[in-house]
Short mmCIF file of C-alpha atoms in Angstrom, two decimals:
data_model
loop_
_atom_site.label_atom_id
_atom_site.label_comp_id
_atom_site.label_asym_id
_atom_site.label_seq_id
_atom_site.Cartn_x
_atom_site.Cartn_y
_atom_site.Cartn_z
CA MET A 1 15.77 -83.02 5.38
CA LYS A 2 16.03 -83.35 1.62
CA ASN A 3 19.45 -84.22 0.25
CA ARG A 4 18.64 -83.65 -3.43
CA PHE A 5 17.95 -80.45 -5.34
CA SER A 6 15.51 -79.87 -8.14
CA ARG A 7 16.77 -78.60 -11.49
CA ARG A 8 15.45 -75.19 -10.51
CA ASP A 9 17.85 -75.23 -7.55
CA LEU A 10 20.74 -76.10 -9.85
CA LEU A 11 19.78 -73.38 -12.30
CA LYS A 12 19.86 -70.79 -9.54
CA LEU A 13 23.49 -71.64 -8.93
CA GLY A 14 24.17 -69.88 -12.21
CA GLY A 15 25.89 -72.88 -13.76
CA PHE A 16 24.12 -73.01 -17.10
CA GLY A 17 26.38 -70.38 -18.60
CA ILE A 18 29.23 -72.91 -18.67
CA LEU A 19 27.34 -76.09 -19.55
CA SER A 20 28.60 -78.17 -22.45
CA ALA A 21 27.06 -81.16 -24.21
CA ALA A 22 28.51 -83.28 -21.41
CA GLY A 23 26.62 -81.13 -18.95
CA SER A 24 23.42 -81.87 -20.83
CA VAL A 25 23.99 -85.60 -20.40
CA ALA A 26 24.66 -85.12 -16.71
CA LEU A 27 21.37 -83.32 -16.27
CA THR A 28 19.54 -85.98 -18.22
CA ASN A 29 20.69 -88.55 -15.64
CA PHE A 30 20.00 -86.30 -12.67
CA LYS A 31 16.98 -87.29 -10.59
CA PRO A 32 15.06 -84.25 -9.31
CA ALA A 33 13.46 -84.04 -5.92
CA GLU A 34 9.74 -84.66 -5.84
CA LYS A 35 9.18 -81.10 -4.69
CA ALA A 36 11.54 -78.16 -4.55
CA ASP A 37 12.73 -77.39 -1.02
CA HIS A 38 12.66 -73.59 -1.16
CA LYS A 39 14.41 -73.32 2.21
CA ALA A 40 17.42 -75.10 0.69
CA HIS A 41 17.75 -72.79 -2.32
CA PHE A 42 21.23 -71.42 -2.82
CA LEU A 43 21.96 -67.84 -3.70
CA GLN A 44 22.72 -67.33 -7.37
CA THR A 45 26.23 -66.45 -8.42
CA PRO A 46 25.60 -63.69 -10.96
CA THR A 47 26.87 -64.33 -14.46
CA PRO A 48 28.23 -61.06 -15.89
CA MET A 49 26.55 -60.21 -19.18
CA GLU A 50 27.73 -57.81 -21.85
CA HIS A 51 24.59 -55.70 -21.53
CA GLY A 52 23.54 -56.42 -17.95
CA GLU A 53 26.37 -57.15 -15.54
CA GLY A 54 25.13 -58.93 -12.44
CA LEU A 55 21.96 -60.26 -14.08
CA PRO A 56 21.31 -64.02 -14.06
CA GLY A 57 21.60 -65.66 -17.44
CA THR A 58 23.49 -67.75 -19.94
CA GLY A 59 25.36 -67.25 -23.19
CA ASP A 60 23.92 -67.57 -26.66
CA VAL A 61 22.56 -70.76 -28.16
CA ASP A 62 23.18 -71.76 -31.77
CA HIS A 63 20.31 -69.92 -33.46
CA GLU A 64 21.44 -71.03 -36.92
CA ARG A 65 21.22 -74.68 -35.93
CA ASN A 66 17.87 -74.03 -34.28
CA GLY A 67 16.64 -72.54 -37.55
CA PHE A 68 15.07 -69.45 -35.97
CA ASN A 69 16.09 -66.41 -33.98
CA PRO A 70 13.89 -64.66 -31.39
CA GLY A 71 15.25 -61.35 -32.64
CA ASP A 72 13.60 -62.02 -36.00
CA ILE A 73 10.42 -63.51 -34.52
CA LEU A 74 9.84 -60.23 -32.70
CA THR A 75 8.86 -58.47 -35.95
CA ASP A 76 8.14 -61.39 -38.29
CA PHE A 77 4.46 -61.01 -39.21
CA ASP A 78 3.19 -63.56 -41.75
CA TYR A 79 0.51 -62.05 -44.00
CA GLY A 80 0.26 -65.22 -46.11
CA LYS A 81 -0.09 -65.59 -49.84
CA VAL A 82 -2.65 -62.97 -50.83
CA SER A 83 -5.24 -63.22 -53.61
CA THR A 84 -8.85 -62.18 -54.21
CA LEU A 85 -11.86 -64.50 -54.19
CA PRO A 86 -14.60 -64.16 -56.85
CA ASN A 87 -16.79 -62.30 -54.34
CA GLY A 88 -14.07 -59.68 -53.87
CA GLN A 89 -13.02 -60.95 -50.44
CA THR A 90 -9.29 -61.03 -49.66
CA LEU A 91 -7.92 -64.57 -49.34
CA ARG A 92 -4.83 -65.25 -47.25
CA GLU A 93 -3.26 -68.72 -47.53
CA TYR A 94 -0.65 -70.21 -45.21
CA GLU A 95 1.45 -73.38 -45.25
CA ILE A 96 1.96 -74.84 -41.77
CA VAL A 97 3.83 -78.08 -41.10
CA ALA A 98 4.12 -79.79 -37.71
CA VAL A 99 7.59 -81.30 -37.24
CA ASN A 100 9.62 -82.79 -34.40
CA LYS A 101 12.80 -80.79 -33.81
CA ASN A 102 15.56 -80.62 -31.21
CA ILE A 103 16.04 -77.02 -30.13
CA GLU A 104 18.93 -75.72 -28.04
CA ILE A 105 17.25 -73.63 -25.36
CA VAL A 106 20.33 -72.71 -23.32
CA PRO A 107 23.94 -73.61 -24.16
CA GLY A 108 24.37 -77.38 -24.01
CA ILE A 109 20.70 -78.22 -23.38
CA ASP A 110 18.58 -79.51 -26.26
CA PHE A 111 14.81 -79.76 -25.94
CA PRO A 112 12.90 -82.33 -28.07
CA ALA A 113 10.22 -79.93 -29.29
CA TRP A 114 7.12 -80.27 -31.42
CA THR A 115 6.90 -77.25 -33.68
CA TYR A 116 4.91 -75.46 -36.33
CA ASN A 117 7.27 -74.72 -39.25
CA GLY A 118 10.31 -75.65 -37.18
CA ARG A 119 10.15 -72.73 -34.74
CA ILE A 120 8.83 -71.75 -31.32
CA PRO A 121 6.47 -69.97 -31.38
CA GLY A 122 4.99 -70.86 -34.76
CA PRO A 123 4.48 -68.20 -37.45
CA THR A 124 2.67 -65.04 -36.35
CA ILE A 125 -0.37 -65.19 -38.63
CA ARG A 126 -1.71 -61.73 -39.43
CA ALA A 127 -4.79 -60.65 -41.36
CA THR A 128 -7.43 -57.93 -41.51
CA GLU A 129 -10.94 -58.33 -40.12
CA GLY A 130 -13.14 -59.95 -42.76
CA ASP A 131 -10.31 -61.61 -44.72
CA HIS A 132 -10.77 -65.28 -45.57
CA ILE A 133 -8.10 -67.47 -43.96
CA ARG A 134 -7.02 -70.77 -45.49
CA ILE A 135 -4.46 -72.83 -43.56
CA HIS A 136 -2.88 -75.77 -45.41
CA PHE A 137 -1.80 -77.91 -42.45
CA LYS A 138 0.47 -80.94 -42.88
CA ASN A 139 1.51 -83.26 -40.08
CA GLY A 140 5.15 -84.15 -40.67
CA SER A 141 5.71 -85.46 -37.15
CA ASP A 142 5.21 -88.90 -35.60
CA HIS A 143 2.26 -87.88 -33.39
CA PRO A 144 -1.31 -86.76 -34.20
CA HIS A 145 -1.65 -82.96 -34.10
CA SER A 146 -4.12 -80.20 -34.98
CA MET A 147 -4.51 -76.43 -35.11
CA HIS A 148 -7.08 -74.76 -32.90
CA PHE A 149 -7.60 -71.02 -33.54
CA HIS A 150 -9.10 -68.63 -31.02
CA GLY A 151 -11.75 -66.58 -32.81
CA VAL A 152 -15.08 -67.22 -34.56
CA HIS A 153 -15.44 -70.16 -36.95
CA ALA A 154 -17.48 -73.29 -37.72
CA GLY A 155 -17.20 -76.28 -35.38
CA THR A 156 -15.65 -78.40 -38.13
CA MET A 157 -12.75 -75.91 -38.24
CA ASP A 158 -12.15 -75.93 -34.48
CA GLY A 159 -9.22 -78.37 -34.48
CA VAL A 160 -10.49 -80.40 -31.52
CA PRO A 161 -10.75 -84.23 -31.52
CA GLY A 162 -14.36 -85.17 -32.27
CA SER A 163 -15.10 -81.98 -34.23
CA GLY A 164 -14.29 -83.48 -37.61
CA PRO A 165 -11.26 -84.64 -39.63
CA GLY A 166 -9.29 -81.51 -38.66
CA GLY A 167 -9.65 -82.34 -34.99
CA MET A 168 -6.81 -84.86 -35.07
CA VAL A 169 -4.54 -85.00 -38.12
CA ASN A 170 -2.47 -88.18 -38.10
CA PRO A 171 1.20 -88.37 -39.11
CA GLY A 172 1.60 -87.93 -42.85
CA GLU A 173 -1.92 -86.54 -43.30
CA GLU A 174 -3.14 -83.04 -44.22
CA PHE A 175 -6.12 -80.82 -43.52
CA ILE A 176 -7.27 -77.37 -44.65
CA TYR A 177 -8.62 -75.04 -41.95
CA GLU A 178 -10.78 -72.32 -43.47
CA PHE A 179 -12.65 -69.41 -41.86
CA ASP A 180 -13.13 -65.64 -41.92
CA ALA A 181 -10.85 -63.54 -39.70
CA GLU A 182 -13.06 -62.31 -36.85
CA PRO A 183 -13.30 -60.59 -34.44
CA PHE A 184 -10.48 -58.08 -34.71
CA GLY A 185 -7.97 -58.38 -31.91
CA LEU A 186 -5.02 -60.39 -30.70
CA HIS A 187 -5.64 -64.13 -30.67
CA LEU A 188 -3.59 -67.32 -30.71
CA TYR A 189 -3.54 -70.84 -32.05
CA HIS A 190 -2.27 -74.12 -30.65
CA CYS A 191 -2.55 -77.88 -30.98
CA HIS A 192 -5.63 -79.29 -29.24
CA VAL A 193 -4.84 -83.02 -29.34
CA PHE A 194 -4.72 -84.72 -25.95
CA PRO A 195 -2.84 -84.78 -23.63
CA LEU A 196 -3.32 -81.09 -24.30
CA ALA A 197 -0.82 -79.81 -21.73
CA ARG A 198 2.00 -81.80 -23.28
CA HIS A 199 1.18 -80.81 -26.87
CA ILE A 200 1.23 -77.14 -25.90
CA ALA A 201 4.25 -77.35 -23.59
CA LYS A 202 6.37 -78.98 -26.30
CA GLY A 203 5.96 -75.95 -28.56
CA LEU A 204 2.81 -76.15 -30.71
CA TYR A 205 1.47 -72.59 -30.46
CA GLY A 206 1.64 -69.17 -32.09
CA ALA A 207 0.07 -65.71 -32.25
CA PHE A 208 -2.85 -64.79 -34.54
CA ILE A 209 -3.43 -61.07 -35.13
CA VAL A 210 -6.60 -59.71 -36.76
CA ASP A 211 -6.31 -56.00 -37.52
CA PRO A 212 -9.49 -53.88 -37.48
CA LYS A 213 -10.76 -52.87 -40.92
CA GLU A 214 -9.99 -49.24 -40.19
CA GLY A 215 -6.60 -50.16 -38.72
CA ARG A 216 -5.03 -49.10 -35.44
CA PRO A 217 -3.17 -45.83 -34.86
CA GLN A 218 0.24 -45.92 -36.54
CA MET A 219 3.16 -46.88 -34.30
CA ASP A 220 6.88 -46.52 -34.92
CA LYS A 221 7.53 -50.14 -33.90
CA GLU A 222 5.35 -53.24 -33.49
CA MET A 223 6.51 -56.42 -31.80
CA VAL A 224 5.06 -59.80 -30.89
CA MET A 225 5.99 -61.48 -27.62
CA VAL A 226 4.72 -64.98 -26.82
CA MET A 227 5.43 -65.96 -23.21
CA ASN A 228 6.20 -69.65 -22.71
CA GLY A 229 7.77 -72.18 -20.36
CA ILE A 230 10.07 -75.15 -20.98
CA ASP A 231 9.87 -78.40 -19.00
CA VAL A 232 13.16 -80.13 -19.86
CA ASP A 233 12.62 -83.26 -17.73
CA PHE A 234 8.88 -83.69 -18.41
CA ASP A 235 7.83 -83.64 -14.77
CA ASP A 236 5.03 -81.11 -15.45
CA ALA A 237 7.01 -78.24 -13.90
CA ASN A 238 8.85 -75.62 -15.94
CA ASP A 239 12.62 -75.42 -15.67
CA PHE A 240 12.95 -72.33 -17.88
CA TYR A 241 10.75 -69.41 -18.89
CA ALA A 242 11.04 -67.36 -22.04
CA VAL A 243 9.58 -64.94 -24.54
CA ASN A 244 9.55 -66.21 -28.13
CA GLY A 245 11.08 -69.56 -27.30
CA ILE A 246 14.62 -68.95 -25.99
CA PRO A 247 15.34 -67.99 -22.35
CA PHE A 248 17.38 -64.83 -21.69
CA TYR A 249 17.49 -63.86 -25.38
CA TYR A 250 16.35 -60.26 -24.98
CA GLN A 251 18.65 -59.85 -21.98
CA ASN A 252 21.62 -60.92 -24.10
CA HIS A 253 20.33 -58.91 -27.07
CA PRO A 254 18.51 -55.79 -25.81
CA ILE A 255 15.75 -54.44 -28.05
CA GLN A 256 16.76 -51.05 -29.38
CA ILE A 257 14.23 -48.22 -29.53
CA LYS A 258 14.61 -44.44 -29.55
CA VAL A 259 13.40 -41.82 -27.12
CA GLY A 260 9.91 -40.77 -28.15
CA GLU A 261 9.32 -43.72 -30.49
CA THR A 262 5.89 -45.26 -30.07
CA VAL A 263 5.92 -49.01 -29.43
CA ARG A 264 3.12 -51.55 -29.67
CA ILE A 265 3.61 -55.06 -28.21
CA TYR A 266 1.28 -57.96 -28.98
CA LEU A 267 1.65 -60.00 -25.79
CA VAL A 268 0.37 -63.60 -25.58
CA ASN A 269 0.62 -65.99 -22.62
CA ILE A 270 0.73 -69.68 -23.50
CA LEU A 271 2.57 -70.77 -20.33
CA GLU A 272 1.73 -74.33 -19.27
CA PHE A 273 2.14 -75.80 -15.74
CA ASP A 274 1.89 -72.39 -13.99
CA LEU A 275 -1.42 -70.65 -13.37
CA VAL A 276 -0.47 -67.11 -14.39
CA ASN A 277 2.23 -65.09 -16.07
CA SER A 278 2.97 -61.38 -16.02
CA PHE A 279 4.72 -58.50 -17.78
CA HIS A 280 6.40 -55.61 -15.99
CA LEU A 281 7.96 -52.60 -17.72
CA HIS A 282 10.63 -50.68 -15.82
CA ALA A 283 10.62 -46.90 -15.39
CA ASN A 284 7.53 -46.50 -17.57
CA PHE A 285 3.81 -47.13 -17.94
CA PHE A 286 1.81 -48.50 -20.87
CA HIS A 287 -1.75 -48.39 -22.17
CA TYR A 288 -3.25 -51.90 -22.09
CA TYR A 289 -5.91 -53.33 -24.40
CA PRO A 290 -7.08 -56.79 -23.18
CA THR A 291 -7.45 -59.20 -26.13
CA GLY A 292 -7.11 -56.17 -28.44
CA THR A 293 -10.83 -56.28 -29.25
CA SER A 294 -11.35 -52.63 -28.31
CA LEU A 295 -9.60 -49.51 -29.58
CA THR A 296 -9.91 -47.97 -26.10
CA PRO A 297 -7.37 -49.03 -23.45
CA SER A 298 -8.64 -50.49 -20.19
CA GLU A 299 -5.86 -49.16 -18.00
CA PHE A 300 -2.58 -47.27 -17.78
CA THR A 301 -0.14 -49.36 -15.77
CA ASP A 302 3.34 -50.87 -15.60
CA THR A 303 2.37 -54.47 -14.75
CA ILE A 304 -0.32 -56.83 -16.02
CA ILE A 305 -1.19 -60.46 -15.24
CA GLN A 306 -2.41 -63.02 -17.77
CA GLY A 307 -3.74 -66.54 -17.35
CA GLN A 308 -3.00 -69.13 -20.01
CA ALA A 309 -4.32 -68.05 -23.44
CA GLN A 310 -4.97 -64.54 -22.22
CA ARG A 311 -3.39 -61.83 -24.32
CA GLY A 312 -3.36 -58.10 -24.79
CA ILE A 313 -1.79 -55.14 -26.57
CA LEU A 314 0.63 -52.75 -24.84
CA GLU A 315 1.45 -49.26 -26.15
CA PHE A 316 4.15 -46.97 -24.75
CA SER A 317 7.14 -44.74 -25.44
CA TYR A 318 10.20 -43.79 -23.37
CA LYS A 319 11.09 -40.25 -22.29
CA HIS A 320 14.70 -40.89 -21.27
CA PRO A 321 17.61 -42.82 -22.84
CA GLY A 322 19.08 -45.76 -20.96
CA MET A 323 18.80 -49.49 -20.30
CA TYR A 324 15.41 -50.64 -19.00
CA MET A 325 14.33 -54.11 -17.93
CA PHE A 326 11.10 -55.84 -18.88
CA HIS A 327 10.30 -59.18 -17.30
CA ALA A 328 7.81 -61.40 -15.52
CA HIS A 329 7.04 -59.98 -12.11
CA VAL A 330 7.52 -63.41 -10.58
CA THR A 331 11.13 -63.57 -9.45
CA GLU A 332 11.56 -67.25 -10.29
CA PHE A 333 10.34 -66.75 -13.87
CA ALA A 334 12.72 -63.83 -14.39
CA GLU A 335 15.73 -65.64 -12.96
CA LEU A 336 15.01 -68.68 -15.12
CA GLY A 337 14.86 -66.83 -18.42
CA TRP A 338 11.85 -64.50 -18.73
CA ASN A 339 13.88 -61.34 -18.57
CA GLY A 340 14.87 -58.77 -21.19
CA MET A 341 16.12 -55.25 -21.77
CA PHE A 342 15.11 -52.24 -23.83
CA GLU A 343 18.07 -50.14 -24.89
CA VAL A 344 16.59 -46.68 -25.35
CA LEU A 345 18.75 -44.46 -27.54
CA ALA A 346 18.71 -40.68 -27.74
CA ALA A 347 16.56 -39.52 -30.64
#
């Protein structure tokens, strides 16, 4: 019989809500079991939350010290510096810097991340189909990195080692990625330097939205949600799960919408070390557009599954006021951070 627990076992004891810096050191020196013994899992002691009593979770991290806040990332769309090329085409330019940064993911636990522009996920790059994109990428970290965009572009702009000078940008060096925004839809970008799993898992990813030329139907609210995992002990197994970088954030800070308001969510899965992720909406259904490359939804449902790099657009509205959960429909993911709330207010 095993006499050690994995970090996942410890997390399920509900102890992270009271961890201090000393607790972080203790965990650093803790040796996990080679494989979690699920028969030995303890029941979680619920941590009462202001907005969700009885839900698992932790308190707030220091968002100011982190330099970003998932509440802002939700609606922070970066349209770049806009100008017009001689041929009349719209040019959008972006400045992206890769930097090493310690990020507090739950109280008392810092994660040595690799980031684009100091945040996880990186900036949500947004353009219109046919725009010309110019990314000024600088590597300010101590490891080689790149930017690989999902979409259509020349091989030399693919950001993969062996594809050209942009395939692996060394520390202190720069490269300009340049391509037209196509096709329309919801895409993503991430580092493609090897070992690929580690470069992604440490935080080098972000959403890339290409709007159709004619636009999408107007919505009252638009939000971006990038689903990710965090492997704090680098054993190639996630210890936390999150949306937009910080576990439990949207449980601690419910997203406010009004009855009847139309909501569009750009949902991206960049989870490493687990085969699939999912999104479940409570007491409601949504129209789902896989990859966002069609203006016609593929289904009307309350739960969808995505493999890594899969993404899609969700559209819905609520009929009744109240508090409604949204979360991964894998219990472990939800209990370890991928869990949030919509606070639906009367119109």
